Coordinates of C-alpha atoms (C1' of nucleotides) in Angstrom, one line a residue:
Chain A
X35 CA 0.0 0.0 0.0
X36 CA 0.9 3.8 -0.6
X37 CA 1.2 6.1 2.1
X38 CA -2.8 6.3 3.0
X39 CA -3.0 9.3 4.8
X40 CA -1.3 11.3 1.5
X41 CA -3.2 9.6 -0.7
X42 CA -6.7 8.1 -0.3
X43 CA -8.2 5.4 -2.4
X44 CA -10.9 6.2 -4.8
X45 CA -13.4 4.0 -2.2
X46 CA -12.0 6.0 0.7
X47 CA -12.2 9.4 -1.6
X48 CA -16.3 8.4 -2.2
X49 CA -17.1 7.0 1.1
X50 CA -15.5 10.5 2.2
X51 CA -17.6 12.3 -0.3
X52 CA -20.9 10.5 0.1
X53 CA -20.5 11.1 3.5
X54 CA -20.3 14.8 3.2
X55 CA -23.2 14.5 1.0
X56 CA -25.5 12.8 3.7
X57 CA -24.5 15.3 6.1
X58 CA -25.5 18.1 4.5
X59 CA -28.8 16.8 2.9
X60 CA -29.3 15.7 6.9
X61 CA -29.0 18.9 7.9
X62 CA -31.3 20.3 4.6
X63 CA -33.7 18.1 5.1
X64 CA -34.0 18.9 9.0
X65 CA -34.1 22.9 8.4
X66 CA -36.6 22.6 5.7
X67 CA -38.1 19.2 5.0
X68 CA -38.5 17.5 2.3
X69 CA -40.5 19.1 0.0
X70 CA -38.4 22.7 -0.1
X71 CA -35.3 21.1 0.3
X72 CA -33.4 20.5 -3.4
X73 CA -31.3 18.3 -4.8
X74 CA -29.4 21.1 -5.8
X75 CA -29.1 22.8 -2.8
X76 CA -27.7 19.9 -0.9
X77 CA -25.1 19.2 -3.9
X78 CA -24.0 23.4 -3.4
X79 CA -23.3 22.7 0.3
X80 CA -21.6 19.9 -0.3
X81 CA -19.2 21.0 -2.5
X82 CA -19.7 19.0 -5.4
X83 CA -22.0 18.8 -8.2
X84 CA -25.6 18.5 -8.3
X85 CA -25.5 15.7 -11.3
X86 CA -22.5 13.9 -8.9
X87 CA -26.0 13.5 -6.0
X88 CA -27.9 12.1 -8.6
X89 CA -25.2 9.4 -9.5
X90 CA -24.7 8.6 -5.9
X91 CA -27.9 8.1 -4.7
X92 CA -30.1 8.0 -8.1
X93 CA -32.9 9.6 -6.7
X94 CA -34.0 12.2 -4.0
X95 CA -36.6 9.5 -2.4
X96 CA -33.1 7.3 -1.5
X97 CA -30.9 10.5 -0.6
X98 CA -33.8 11.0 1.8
X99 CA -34.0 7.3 2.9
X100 CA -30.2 7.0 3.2
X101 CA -30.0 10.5 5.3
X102 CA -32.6 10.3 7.2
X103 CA -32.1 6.7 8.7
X104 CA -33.0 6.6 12.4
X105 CA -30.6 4.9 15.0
X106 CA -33.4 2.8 16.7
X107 CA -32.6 4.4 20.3
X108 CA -34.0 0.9 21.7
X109 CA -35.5 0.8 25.6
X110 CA -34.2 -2.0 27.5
X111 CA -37.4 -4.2 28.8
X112 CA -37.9 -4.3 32.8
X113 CA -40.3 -2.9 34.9
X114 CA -42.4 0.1 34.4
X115 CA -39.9 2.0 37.0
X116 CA -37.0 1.4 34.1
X117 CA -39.0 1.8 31.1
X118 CA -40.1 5.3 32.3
X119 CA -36.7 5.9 33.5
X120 CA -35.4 5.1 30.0
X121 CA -37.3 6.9 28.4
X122 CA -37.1 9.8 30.1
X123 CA -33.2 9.3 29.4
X124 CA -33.5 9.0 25.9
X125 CA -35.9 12.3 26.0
X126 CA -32.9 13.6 27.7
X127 CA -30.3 12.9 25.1
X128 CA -32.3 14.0 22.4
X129 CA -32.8 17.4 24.1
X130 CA -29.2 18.3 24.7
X131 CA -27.6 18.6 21.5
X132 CA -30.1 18.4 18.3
X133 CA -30.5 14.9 16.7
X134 CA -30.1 16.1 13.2
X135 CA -31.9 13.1 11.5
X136 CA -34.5 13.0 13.7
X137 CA -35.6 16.0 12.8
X138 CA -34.9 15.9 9.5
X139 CA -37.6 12.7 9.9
X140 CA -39.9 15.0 11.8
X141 CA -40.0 17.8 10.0
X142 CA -40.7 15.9 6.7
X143 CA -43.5 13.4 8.0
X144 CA -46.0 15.3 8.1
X145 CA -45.6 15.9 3.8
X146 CA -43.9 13.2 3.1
X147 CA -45.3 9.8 3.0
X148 CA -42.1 7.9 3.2
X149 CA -41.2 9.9 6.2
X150 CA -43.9 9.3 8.1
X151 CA -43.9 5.4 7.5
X152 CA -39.9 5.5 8.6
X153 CA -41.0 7.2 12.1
X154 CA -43.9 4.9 12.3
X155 CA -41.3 2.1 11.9
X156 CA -38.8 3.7 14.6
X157 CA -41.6 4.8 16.5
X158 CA -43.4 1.1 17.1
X159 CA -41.2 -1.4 18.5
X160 CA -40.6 1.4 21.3
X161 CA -44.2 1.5 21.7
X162 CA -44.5 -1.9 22.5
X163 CA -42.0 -1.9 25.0
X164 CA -43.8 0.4 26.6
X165 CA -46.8 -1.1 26.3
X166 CA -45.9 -4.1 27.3
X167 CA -44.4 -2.6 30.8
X168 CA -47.4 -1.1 31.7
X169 CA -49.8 -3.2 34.0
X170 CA -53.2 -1.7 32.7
X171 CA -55.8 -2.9 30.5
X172 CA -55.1 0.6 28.5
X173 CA -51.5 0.6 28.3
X174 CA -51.6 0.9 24.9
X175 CA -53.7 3.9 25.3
X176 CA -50.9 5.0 28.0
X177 CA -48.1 4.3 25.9
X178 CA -49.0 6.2 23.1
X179 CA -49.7 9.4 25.2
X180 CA -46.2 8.7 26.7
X181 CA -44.5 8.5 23.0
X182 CA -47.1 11.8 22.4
X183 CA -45.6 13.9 25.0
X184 CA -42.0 13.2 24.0
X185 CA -42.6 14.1 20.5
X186 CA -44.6 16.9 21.6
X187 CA -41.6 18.4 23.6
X188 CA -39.2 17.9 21.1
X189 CA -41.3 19.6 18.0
X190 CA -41.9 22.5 19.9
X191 CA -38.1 22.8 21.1
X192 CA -36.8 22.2 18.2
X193 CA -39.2 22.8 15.2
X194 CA -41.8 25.4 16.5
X195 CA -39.4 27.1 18.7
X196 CA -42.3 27.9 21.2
X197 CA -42.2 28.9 24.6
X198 CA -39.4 28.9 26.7
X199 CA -39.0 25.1 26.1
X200 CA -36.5 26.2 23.2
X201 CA -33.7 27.6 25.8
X202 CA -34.8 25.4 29.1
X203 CA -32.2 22.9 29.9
X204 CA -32.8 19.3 29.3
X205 CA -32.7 18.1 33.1
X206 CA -35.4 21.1 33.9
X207 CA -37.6 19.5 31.6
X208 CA -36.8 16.0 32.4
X209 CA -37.7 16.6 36.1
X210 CA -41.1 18.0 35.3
X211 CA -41.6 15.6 33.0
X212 CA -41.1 12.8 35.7
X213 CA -44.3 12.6 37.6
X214 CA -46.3 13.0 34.5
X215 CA -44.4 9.6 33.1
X216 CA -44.8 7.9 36.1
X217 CA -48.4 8.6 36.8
X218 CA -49.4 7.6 33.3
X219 CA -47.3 4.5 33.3
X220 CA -48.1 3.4 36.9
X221 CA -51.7 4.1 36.7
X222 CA -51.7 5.4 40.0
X223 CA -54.7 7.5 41.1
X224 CA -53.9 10.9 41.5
X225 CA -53.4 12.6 45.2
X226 CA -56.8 14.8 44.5
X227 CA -59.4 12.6 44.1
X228 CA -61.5 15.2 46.7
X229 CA -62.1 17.4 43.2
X230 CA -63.6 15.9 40.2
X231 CA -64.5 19.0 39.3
X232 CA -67.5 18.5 37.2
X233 CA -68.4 21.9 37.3
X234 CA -66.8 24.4 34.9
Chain B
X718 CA -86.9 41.9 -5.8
X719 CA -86.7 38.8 -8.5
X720 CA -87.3 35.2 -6.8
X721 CA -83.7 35.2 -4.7
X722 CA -83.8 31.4 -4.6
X723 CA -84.1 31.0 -8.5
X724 CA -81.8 33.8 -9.6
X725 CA -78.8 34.3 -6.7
X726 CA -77.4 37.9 -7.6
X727 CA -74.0 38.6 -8.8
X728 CA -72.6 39.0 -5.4
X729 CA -74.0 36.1 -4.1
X730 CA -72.6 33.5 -6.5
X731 CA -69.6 35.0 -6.2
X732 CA -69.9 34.7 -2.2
X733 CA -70.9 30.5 -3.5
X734 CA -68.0 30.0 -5.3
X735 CA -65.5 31.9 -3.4
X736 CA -66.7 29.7 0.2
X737 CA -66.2 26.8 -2.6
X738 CA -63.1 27.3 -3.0
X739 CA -62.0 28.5 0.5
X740 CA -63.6 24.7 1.4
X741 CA -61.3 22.8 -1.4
X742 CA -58.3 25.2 -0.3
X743 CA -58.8 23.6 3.4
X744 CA -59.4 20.2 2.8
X745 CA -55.9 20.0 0.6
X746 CA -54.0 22.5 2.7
X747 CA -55.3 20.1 5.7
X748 CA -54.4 16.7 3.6
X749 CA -51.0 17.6 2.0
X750 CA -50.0 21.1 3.8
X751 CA -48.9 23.9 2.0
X752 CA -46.2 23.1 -0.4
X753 CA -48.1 19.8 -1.9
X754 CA -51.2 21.4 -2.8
X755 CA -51.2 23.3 -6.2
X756 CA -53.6 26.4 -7.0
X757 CA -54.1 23.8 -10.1
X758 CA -55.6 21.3 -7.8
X759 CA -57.4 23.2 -5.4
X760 CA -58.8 24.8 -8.4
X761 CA -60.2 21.9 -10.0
X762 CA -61.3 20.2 -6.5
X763 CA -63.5 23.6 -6.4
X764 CA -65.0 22.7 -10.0
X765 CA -63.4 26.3 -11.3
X766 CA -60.5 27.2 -13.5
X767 CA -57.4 27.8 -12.0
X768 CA -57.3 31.4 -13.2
X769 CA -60.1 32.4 -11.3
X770 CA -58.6 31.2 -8.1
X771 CA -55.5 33.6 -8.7
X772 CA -58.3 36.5 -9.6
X773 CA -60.3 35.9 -6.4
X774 CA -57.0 35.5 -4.0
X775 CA -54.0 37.3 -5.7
X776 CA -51.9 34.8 -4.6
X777 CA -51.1 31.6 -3.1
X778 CA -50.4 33.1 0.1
X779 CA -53.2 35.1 0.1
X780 CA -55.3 32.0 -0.6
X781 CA -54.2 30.3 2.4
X782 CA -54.4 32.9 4.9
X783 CA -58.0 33.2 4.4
X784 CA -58.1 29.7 4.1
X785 CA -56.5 28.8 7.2
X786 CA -57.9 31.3 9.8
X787 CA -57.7 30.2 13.5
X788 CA -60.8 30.9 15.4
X789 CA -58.6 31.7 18.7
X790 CA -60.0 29.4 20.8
X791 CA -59.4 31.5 24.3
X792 CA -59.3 30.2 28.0
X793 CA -60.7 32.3 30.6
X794 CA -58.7 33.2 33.0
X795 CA -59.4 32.0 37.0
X796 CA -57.4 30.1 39.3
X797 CA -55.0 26.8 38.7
X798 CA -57.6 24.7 38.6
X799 CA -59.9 26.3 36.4
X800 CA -57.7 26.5 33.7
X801 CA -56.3 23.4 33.6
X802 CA -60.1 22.2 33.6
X803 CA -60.5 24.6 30.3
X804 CA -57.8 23.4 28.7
X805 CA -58.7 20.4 29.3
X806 CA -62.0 20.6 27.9
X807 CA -60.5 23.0 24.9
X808 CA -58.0 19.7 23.7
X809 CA -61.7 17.4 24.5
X810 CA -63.3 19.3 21.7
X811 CA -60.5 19.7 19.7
X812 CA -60.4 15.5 19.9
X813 CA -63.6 14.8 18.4
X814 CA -63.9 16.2 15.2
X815 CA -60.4 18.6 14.8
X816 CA -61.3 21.4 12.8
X817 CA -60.0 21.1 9.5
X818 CA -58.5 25.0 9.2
X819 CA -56.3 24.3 12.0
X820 CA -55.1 20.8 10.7
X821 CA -54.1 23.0 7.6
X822 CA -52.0 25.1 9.9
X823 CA -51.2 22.0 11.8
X824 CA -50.0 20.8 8.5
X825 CA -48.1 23.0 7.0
X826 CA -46.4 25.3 10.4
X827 CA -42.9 22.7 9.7
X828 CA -42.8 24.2 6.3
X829 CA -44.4 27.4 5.7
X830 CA -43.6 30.4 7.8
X831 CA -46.9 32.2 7.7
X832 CA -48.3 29.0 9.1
X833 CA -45.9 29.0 11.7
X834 CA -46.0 32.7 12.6
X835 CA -49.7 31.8 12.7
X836 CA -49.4 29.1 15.1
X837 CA -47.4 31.0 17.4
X838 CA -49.8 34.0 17.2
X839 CA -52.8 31.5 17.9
X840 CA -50.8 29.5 20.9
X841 CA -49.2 32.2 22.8
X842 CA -51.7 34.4 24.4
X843 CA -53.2 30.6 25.8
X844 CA -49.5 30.6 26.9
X845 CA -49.6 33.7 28.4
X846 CA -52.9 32.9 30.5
X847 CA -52.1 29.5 31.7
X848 CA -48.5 30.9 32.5
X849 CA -50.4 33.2 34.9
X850 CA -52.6 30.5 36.5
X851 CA -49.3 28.9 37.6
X852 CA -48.4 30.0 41.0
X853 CA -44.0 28.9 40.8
X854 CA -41.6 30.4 39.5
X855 CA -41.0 28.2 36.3
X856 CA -44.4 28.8 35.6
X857 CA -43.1 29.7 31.6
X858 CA -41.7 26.4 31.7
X859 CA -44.3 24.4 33.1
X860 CA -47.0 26.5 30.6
X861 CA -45.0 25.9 27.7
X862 CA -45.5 21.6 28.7
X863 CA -48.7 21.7 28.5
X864 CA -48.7 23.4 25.5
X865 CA -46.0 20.9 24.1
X866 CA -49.0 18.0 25.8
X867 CA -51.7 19.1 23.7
X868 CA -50.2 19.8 20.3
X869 CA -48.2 16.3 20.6
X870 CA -51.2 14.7 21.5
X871 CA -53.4 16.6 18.3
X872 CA -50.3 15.4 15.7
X873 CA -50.2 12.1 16.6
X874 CA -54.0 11.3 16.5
X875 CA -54.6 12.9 13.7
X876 CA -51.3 13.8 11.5
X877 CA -49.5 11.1 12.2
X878 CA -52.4 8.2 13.1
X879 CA -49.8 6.7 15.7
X880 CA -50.7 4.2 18.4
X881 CA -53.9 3.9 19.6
X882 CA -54.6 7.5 20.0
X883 CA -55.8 7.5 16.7
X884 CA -59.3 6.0 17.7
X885 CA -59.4 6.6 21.1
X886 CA -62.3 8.2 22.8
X887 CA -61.6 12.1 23.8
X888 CA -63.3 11.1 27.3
X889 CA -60.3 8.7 27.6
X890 CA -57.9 10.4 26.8
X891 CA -59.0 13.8 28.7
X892 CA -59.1 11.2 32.0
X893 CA -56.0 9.7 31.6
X894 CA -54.2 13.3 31.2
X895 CA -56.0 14.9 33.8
X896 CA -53.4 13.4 36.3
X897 CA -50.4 15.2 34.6
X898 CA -52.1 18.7 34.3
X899 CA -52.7 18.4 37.6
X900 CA -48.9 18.0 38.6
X901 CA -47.7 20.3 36.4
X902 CA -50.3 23.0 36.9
X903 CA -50.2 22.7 40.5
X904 CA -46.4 22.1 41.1
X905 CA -47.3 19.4 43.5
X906 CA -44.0 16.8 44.5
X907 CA -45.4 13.0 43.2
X908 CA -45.7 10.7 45.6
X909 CA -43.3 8.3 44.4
X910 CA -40.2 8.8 47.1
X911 CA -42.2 5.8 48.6
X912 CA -42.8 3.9 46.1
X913 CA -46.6 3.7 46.0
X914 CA -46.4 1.5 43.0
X915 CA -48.8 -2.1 43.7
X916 CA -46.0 -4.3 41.8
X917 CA -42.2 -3.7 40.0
Chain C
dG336 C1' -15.3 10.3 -11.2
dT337 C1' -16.7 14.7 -12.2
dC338 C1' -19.3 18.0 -14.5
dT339 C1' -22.2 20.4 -18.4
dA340 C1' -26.2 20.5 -21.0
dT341 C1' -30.6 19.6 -21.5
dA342 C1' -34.9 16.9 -21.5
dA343 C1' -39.4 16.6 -19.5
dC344 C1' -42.4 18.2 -16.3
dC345 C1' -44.2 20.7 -12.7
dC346 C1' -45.4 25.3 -10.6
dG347 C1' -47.2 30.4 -9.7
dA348 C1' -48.5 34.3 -11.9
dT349 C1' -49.8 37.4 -16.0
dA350 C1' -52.2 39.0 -20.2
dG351 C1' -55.9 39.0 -22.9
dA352 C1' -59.9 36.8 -25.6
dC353 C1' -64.8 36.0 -25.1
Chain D
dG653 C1' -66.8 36.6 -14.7
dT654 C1' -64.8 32.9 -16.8
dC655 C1' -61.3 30.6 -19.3
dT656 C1' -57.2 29.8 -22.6
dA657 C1' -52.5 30.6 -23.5
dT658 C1' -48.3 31.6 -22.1
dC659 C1' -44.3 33.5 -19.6
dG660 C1' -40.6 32.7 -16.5
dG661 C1' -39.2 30.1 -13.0
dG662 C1' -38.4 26.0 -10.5
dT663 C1' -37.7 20.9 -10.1
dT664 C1' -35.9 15.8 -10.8
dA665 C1' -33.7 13.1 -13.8
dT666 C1' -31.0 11.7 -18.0
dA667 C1' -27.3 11.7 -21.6
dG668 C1' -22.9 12.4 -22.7
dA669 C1' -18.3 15.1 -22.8
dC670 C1' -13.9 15.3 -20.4

DNA sequence: GTCTATAACCCGATAGAC
DNA sequence: GTCTATCGGGTTATAGAC
């Protein structure tokens, strides 16, 4: 072999430039979505040409597919205590530094078709986990609010930039988040049961 | 005056056919949000020629301002508990039959900036009076979660048809997030330190 | 491997005939 | 008031030169 850190291979010279590709059609796709985001666009901020994108990844659908592919931040089964615990951990680590594919996933599911069915995908084996560590004849019902609530957060951090959720730190929201998880995930009657407030 | 159910004046089939296409305009804005749907195809939907949308409305925007026009769905204002009640029973009727103007903002707020700008305009003075029904000092914070609550609950059951909360019953859900208004509404420490929980 | 040129098809908006 | 034709722009995708 020649000296490889003089001169990379053509495979290492692609990988390096498909790679810079992805990352900027990541970070396209997350700032505008899919629709407004161009091929062309991506190809300029990459550096390189716009027909070069094309020959890479042949079309936009599979630029999209290839950038925007979710690293299925699994929950480790156990009890309720440490599914709601992991959870609010992975909540946590999405909300301190932005996950740049997962938003380019959000942003784009709500035009795009093929987006939404990859968050569906991403978003459905963790929904059973959660399901299935909740003790209630509704925990399906539960788990979804759960998986709700962190999506919830996150848009409006991140996407709608409402509120002071954009600037609060991750561990303030975490802990307010806390007895919300646990009472939907424990099924524990509230401490107020002397209002059911009926009147309005 | 001529028969006025025979022979509608000018005016008045011009009132018909501009509610038309306001209605078509709504529907797509609300199915495919605001970059998939085409003056073209709203147009057409409507049963008119596409030039006579761009001479009622001027432009696209135009056409989806009117279209999408928030009816600003207020809380009163009262003590902790009476707001969180309201906004309870504001997301209850919002969960049985969404309004299809605000899915069209709903839709398109991750794309188009007028929607957004919209969205925020329509969301923050409920911001401002739930922040005030919150008696701590992260009361922004705490506001701003419920808000997150309710708009991630809203996308998932009926943007993103996610989980069960797709079909759920609004009485269900309202019950089952009654709990976690509470705690964050009323800053109240959960009971867990104990460990209330029947079974790990 | 990289880039230029262009095909083929959309769009929003405009101008003008009837 | 309604519609046809078209302008000027954008897009993805393809074909081919270097």
């Amino acid at each position: 072999m020649t000296d490889p850190s003089a001169r990379p291979t053509r495979a290492q010279q692609r990988r390096q430039t498909e790679e810079n590709i992805l990352a900027a059609a990541r970070q396209m796709f997350a700032e505008l979505g899919y629709d407004r985001t161009t091929i062309r666009a991506v190809a300029k901020v990459a550096g390189v040409d716009a027909g070069l994108v094309m020959h890479y990844f042949g079309t936009k659908d599979e630029l999209f597919s290839r950038a925007a592919t979710l690293p299925a931040d699994e929950l480790p089964g156990g009890t309720t205590e440490q599914v709601t615990e992991a959870l609010l951990a992975s909540l946590a680590k999405r909300l301190d530094g932005e996950p740049v594919a997962s938003l380019a996933v959000l942003r784009s599911m709500l035009t795009n078709t093929d987006a939404a069915d990859r968050y569906r995908a991403a978003a459905e084996p963790q929904l059973s986990q959660i399901t299935a560590a909740i003790p209630t004849a509704d925990a399906e019902l539960r788990a979804s609010l759960l998986s709700a609530i962190v999506h919830g957060v996150i848009i409006e951090r991140y996407l709608l930039r409402l509120g002071r959720l954009a600037d609060a730190s991750p561990d303030q929201i975490i802990e307010l988040l806390r007895p919300c998880f646990r009472i939907l995930a424990t099924a524990q009657t509230p401490p107020s049961t002397s209002q059911p407030v009926t009147d309005g």
